[in-house]
Amino acid sequence: MAEPIRAISKYIAANCANYDSNGLCHLETDSTGGRLCPFFAPTGKTCKYAEQAVIPGDATIEAIYNAGKTGATGDMCERCKALFERTSNRQKYCSECAAEVRRNKRIAYDAEQYQKAKSNPYI
């Protein structure tokens, strides 16, 4: 679970307009006057600005963030980035995307075989 959190933190650091390079936030202040960014401080707080303006800028980061927020389990489809439950250890796509990927591969294979047959009149 550390890898998704690292990806979100890296994205926030690179894209948030209120993030300071020292890990500080220009919007947040705590009781000591510090301005630690909620994504980098273990306070359990969330940042409304990041949730509404920064995270929706990337579909993958948004899916990872929402999955962690709701406690959803599963893997992310490599094609549509939706969360799904795997049925095997090799599965990369959700069922809808898997069907379309199979269909596209079959179309490409059939086109390749047609070109081979067309170029060789003895087959």
PDB file of C-alpha atoms in Angstrom:
ATOM      1  CA  MET A   1       0.000   0.000   0.000  1.00  0.00           C
ATOM      2  CA  ALA A   2       3.028   2.285   0.295  1.00  0.00           C
ATOM      3  CA  GLU A   3       3.408   2.531  -3.481  1.00  0.00           C
ATOM      4  CA  PRO A   4      -0.026   4.153  -4.118  1.00  0.00           C
ATOM      5  CA  ILE A   5       0.528   6.620  -1.281  1.00  0.00           C
ATOM      6  CA  ARG A   6       3.924   7.469  -2.727  1.00  0.00           C
ATOM      7  CA  ALA A   7       2.377   8.015  -6.166  1.00  0.00           C
ATOM      8  CA  ILE A   8      -0.268  10.353  -4.741  1.00  0.00           C
ATOM      9  CA  SER A   9       2.306  12.277  -2.706  1.00  0.00           C
ATOM     10  CA  LYS A  10       4.580  12.659  -5.706  1.00  0.00           C
ATOM     11  CA  TYR A  11       1.674  13.883  -7.834  1.00  0.00           C
ATOM     12  CA  ILE A  12       0.580  16.393  -5.161  1.00  0.00           C
ATOM     13  CA  ALA A  13       4.144  17.691  -4.778  1.00  0.00           C
ATOM     14  CA  ALA A  14       4.456  18.207  -8.527  1.00  0.00           C
ATOM     15  CA  ASN A  15       1.026  19.688  -9.268  1.00  0.00           C
ATOM     16  CA  CYS A  16      -0.427  21.456  -6.223  1.00  0.00           C
ATOM     17  CA  ALA A  17      -0.208  25.241  -6.495  1.00  0.00           C
ATOM     18  CA  ASN A  18      -0.213  25.600  -2.689  1.00  0.00           C
ATOM     19  CA  TYR A  19       2.580  23.107  -2.046  1.00  0.00           C
ATOM     20  CA  ASP A  20       5.926  24.529  -0.964  1.00  0.00           C
ATOM     21  CA  SER A  21       9.088  22.600  -1.850  1.00  0.00           C
ATOM     22  CA  ASN A  22       9.806  22.134   1.873  1.00  0.00           C
ATOM     23  CA  GLY A  23       6.627  20.105   2.428  1.00  0.00           C
ATOM     24  CA  LEU A  24       4.630  23.101   3.576  1.00  0.00           C
ATOM     25  CA  CYS A  25       1.199  24.219   2.438  1.00  0.00           C
ATOM     26  CA  HIS A  26       0.205  27.823   1.870  1.00  0.00           C
ATOM     27  CA  LEU A  27      -3.392  27.097   2.960  1.00  0.00           C
ATOM     28  CA  GLU A  28      -2.960  24.954   6.072  1.00  0.00           C
ATOM     29  CA  THR A  29      -1.823  26.093   9.514  1.00  0.00           C
ATOM     30  CA  ASP A  30      -1.709  24.106  12.735  1.00  0.00           C
ATOM     31  CA  SER A  31      -1.677  25.152  16.403  1.00  0.00           C
ATOM     32  CA  THR A  32       2.086  25.778  16.360  1.00  0.00           C
ATOM     33  CA  GLY A  33       1.917  27.991  13.288  1.00  0.00           C
ATOM     34  CA  GLY A  34       3.394  25.324  11.022  1.00  0.00           C
ATOM     35  CA  ARG A  35       1.918  24.775   7.619  1.00  0.00           C
ATOM     36  CA  LEU A  36       2.518  21.081   7.025  1.00  0.00           C
ATOM     37  CA  CYS A  37       0.763  19.720   3.962  1.00  0.00           C
ATOM     38  CA  PRO A  38      -1.917  17.196   5.016  1.00  0.00           C
ATOM     39  CA  PHE A  39      -0.686  14.665   2.457  1.00  0.00           C
ATOM     40  CA  PHE A  40       2.800  14.641   3.967  1.00  0.00           C
ATOM     41  CA  ALA A  41       1.842  14.869   7.644  1.00  0.00           C
ATOM     42  CA  PRO A  42       0.534  11.823   9.538  1.00  0.00           C
ATOM     43  CA  THR A  43      -2.433  13.785  10.936  1.00  0.00           C
ATOM     44  CA  GLY A  44      -5.175  11.945   9.073  1.00  0.00           C
ATOM     45  CA  LYS A  45      -6.503  15.213   7.665  1.00  0.00           C
ATOM     46  CA  THR A  46      -7.439  15.697   4.049  1.00  0.00           C
ATOM     47  CA  CYS A  47      -7.012  18.762   1.892  1.00  0.00           C
ATOM     48  CA  LYS A  48     -10.211  19.950   0.212  1.00  0.00           C
ATOM     49  CA  TYR A  49      -8.227  21.951  -2.348  1.00  0.00           C
ATOM     50  CA  ALA A  50      -6.219  18.909  -3.437  1.00  0.00           C
ATOM     51  CA  GLU A  51      -9.316  16.693  -3.500  1.00  0.00           C
ATOM     52  CA  GLN A  52     -11.294  19.118  -5.662  1.00  0.00           C
ATOM     53  CA  ALA A  53      -8.672  20.791  -7.847  1.00  0.00           C
ATOM     54  CA  VAL A  54      -5.459  18.766  -8.017  1.00  0.00           C
ATOM     55  CA  ILE A  55      -6.288  15.053  -7.849  1.00  0.00           C
ATOM     56  CA  PRO A  56      -9.032  15.084 -10.553  1.00  0.00           C
ATOM     57  CA  GLY A  57      -6.361  16.203 -13.046  1.00  0.00           C
ATOM     58  CA  ASP A  58      -5.101  12.614 -13.429  1.00  0.00           C
ATOM     59  CA  ALA A  59      -7.511   9.693 -13.754  1.00  0.00           C
ATOM     60  CA  THR A  60      -5.031   7.138 -12.417  1.00  0.00           C
ATOM     61  CA  ILE A  61      -4.203   9.170  -9.309  1.00  0.00           C
ATOM     62  CA  GLU A  62      -7.894   9.880  -8.759  1.00  0.00           C
ATOM     63  CA  ALA A  63      -8.730   6.159  -8.932  1.00  0.00           C
ATOM     64  CA  ILE A  64      -5.921   5.295  -6.504  1.00  0.00           C
ATOM     65  CA  TYR A  65      -6.980   8.055  -4.119  1.00  0.00           C
ATOM     66  CA  ASN A  66     -10.670   7.142  -4.192  1.00  0.00           C
ATOM     67  CA  ALA A  67      -9.889   3.452  -3.747  1.00  0.00           C
ATOM     68  CA  GLY A  68      -7.864   4.190  -0.637  1.00  0.00           C
ATOM     69  CA  LYS A  69     -10.464   6.612   0.652  1.00  0.00           C
ATOM     70  CA  THR A  70     -13.392   4.211   0.357  1.00  0.00           C
ATOM     71  CA  GLY A  71     -11.388   1.187   1.421  1.00  0.00           C
ATOM     72  CA  ALA A  72     -12.078  -0.516  -1.903  1.00  0.00           C
ATOM     73  CA  THR A  73      -9.963  -3.507  -2.700  1.00  0.00           C
ATOM     74  CA  GLY A  74      -8.928  -4.824  -6.046  1.00  0.00           C
ATOM     75  CA  ASP A  75      -6.647  -4.048  -8.909  1.00  0.00           C
ATOM     76  CA  MET A  76      -6.737  -1.319 -11.486  1.00  0.00           C
ATOM     77  CA  CYS A  77      -7.511  -2.119 -15.104  1.00  0.00           C
ATOM     78  CA  GLU A  78      -4.561  -1.172 -17.310  1.00  0.00           C
ATOM     79  CA  ARG A  79      -6.889   0.138 -19.999  1.00  0.00           C
ATOM     80  CA  CYS A  80      -9.727   2.065 -18.314  1.00  0.00           C
ATOM     81  CA  LYS A  81      -8.179   2.473 -14.826  1.00  0.00           C
ATOM     82  CA  ALA A  82     -11.301   1.124 -13.112  1.00  0.00           C
ATOM     83  CA  LEU A  83     -11.001  -1.078 -10.037  1.00  0.00           C
ATOM     84  CA  PHE A  84     -11.902  -4.744 -10.487  1.00  0.00           C
ATOM     85  CA  GLU A  85     -11.477  -8.040  -8.688  1.00  0.00           C
ATOM     86  CA  ARG A  86      -8.960 -10.364 -10.327  1.00  0.00           C
ATOM     87  CA  THR A  87      -9.937 -13.925 -11.092  1.00  0.00           C
ATOM     88  CA  SER A  88      -6.373 -15.030 -11.918  1.00  0.00           C
ATOM     89  CA  ASN A  89      -2.864 -13.821 -11.186  1.00  0.00           C
ATOM     90  CA  ARG A  90      -2.288 -12.854 -14.852  1.00  0.00           C
ATOM     91  CA  GLN A  91      -5.380 -10.722 -15.309  1.00  0.00           C
ATOM     92  CA  LYS A  92      -4.635  -7.137 -16.378  1.00  0.00           C
ATOM     93  CA  TYR A  93      -8.014  -5.898 -17.600  1.00  0.00           C
ATOM     94  CA  CYS A  94     -11.556  -5.698 -16.275  1.00  0.00           C
ATOM     95  CA  SER A  95     -14.067  -7.943 -18.038  1.00  0.00           C
ATOM     96  CA  GLU A  96     -15.322  -5.228 -20.432  1.00  0.00           C
ATOM     97  CA  CYS A  97     -11.827  -4.178 -21.502  1.00  0.00           C
ATOM     98  CA  ALA A  98     -10.646  -7.789 -21.738  1.00  0.00           C
ATOM     99  CA  ALA A  99     -13.381  -8.581 -24.250  1.00  0.00           C
ATOM    100  CA  GLU A 100     -12.471  -5.554 -26.361  1.00  0.00           C
ATOM    101  CA  VAL A 101      -8.732  -6.285 -26.213  1.00  0.00           C
ATOM    102  CA  ARG A 102      -9.374  -9.883 -27.308  1.00  0.00           C
ATOM    103  CA  ARG A 103     -11.562  -8.678 -30.169  1.00  0.00           C
ATOM    104  CA  ASN A 104      -8.937  -6.149 -31.340  1.00  0.00           C
ATOM    105  CA  LYS A 105      -6.181  -8.776 -31.196  1.00  0.00           C
ATOM    106  CA  ARG A 106      -8.330 -11.180 -33.202  1.00  0.00           C
ATOM    107  CA  ILE A 107      -9.035  -8.519 -35.844  1.00  0.00           C
ATOM    108  CA  ALA A 108      -5.310  -7.733 -36.143  1.00  0.00           C
ATOM    109  CA  TYR A 109      -4.438 -11.445 -36.388  1.00  0.00           C
ATOM    110  CA  ASP A 110      -7.077 -12.052 -39.065  1.00  0.00           C
ATOM    111  CA  ALA A 111      -5.835  -9.059 -41.074  1.00  0.00           C
ATOM    112  CA  GLU A 112      -2.264 -10.366 -40.852  1.00  0.00           C
ATOM    113  CA  GLN A 113      -3.313 -13.835 -42.009  1.00  0.00           C
ATOM    114  CA  TYR A 114      -5.303 -12.337 -44.879  1.00  0.00           C
ATOM    115  CA  GLN A 115      -2.259 -10.360 -46.034  1.00  0.00           C
ATOM    116  CA  LYS A 116      -0.081 -13.498 -45.899  1.00  0.00           C
ATOM    117  CA  ALA A 117      -2.606 -15.490 -47.912  1.00  0.00           C
ATOM    118  CA  LYS A 118      -3.021 -12.676 -50.409  1.00  0.00           C
ATOM    119  CA  SER A 119       0.732 -12.393 -51.008  1.00  0.00           C
ATOM    120  CA  ASN A 120       1.230 -16.177 -51.407  1.00  0.00           C
ATOM    121  CA  PRO A 121      -1.006 -17.610 -54.145  1.00  0.00           C
ATOM    122  CA  TYR A 122      -0.019 -21.234 -53.316  1.00  0.00           C
ATOM    123  CA  ILE A 123      -1.725 -21.337 -49.934  1.00  0.00           C
TER     124      ILE A 123
END
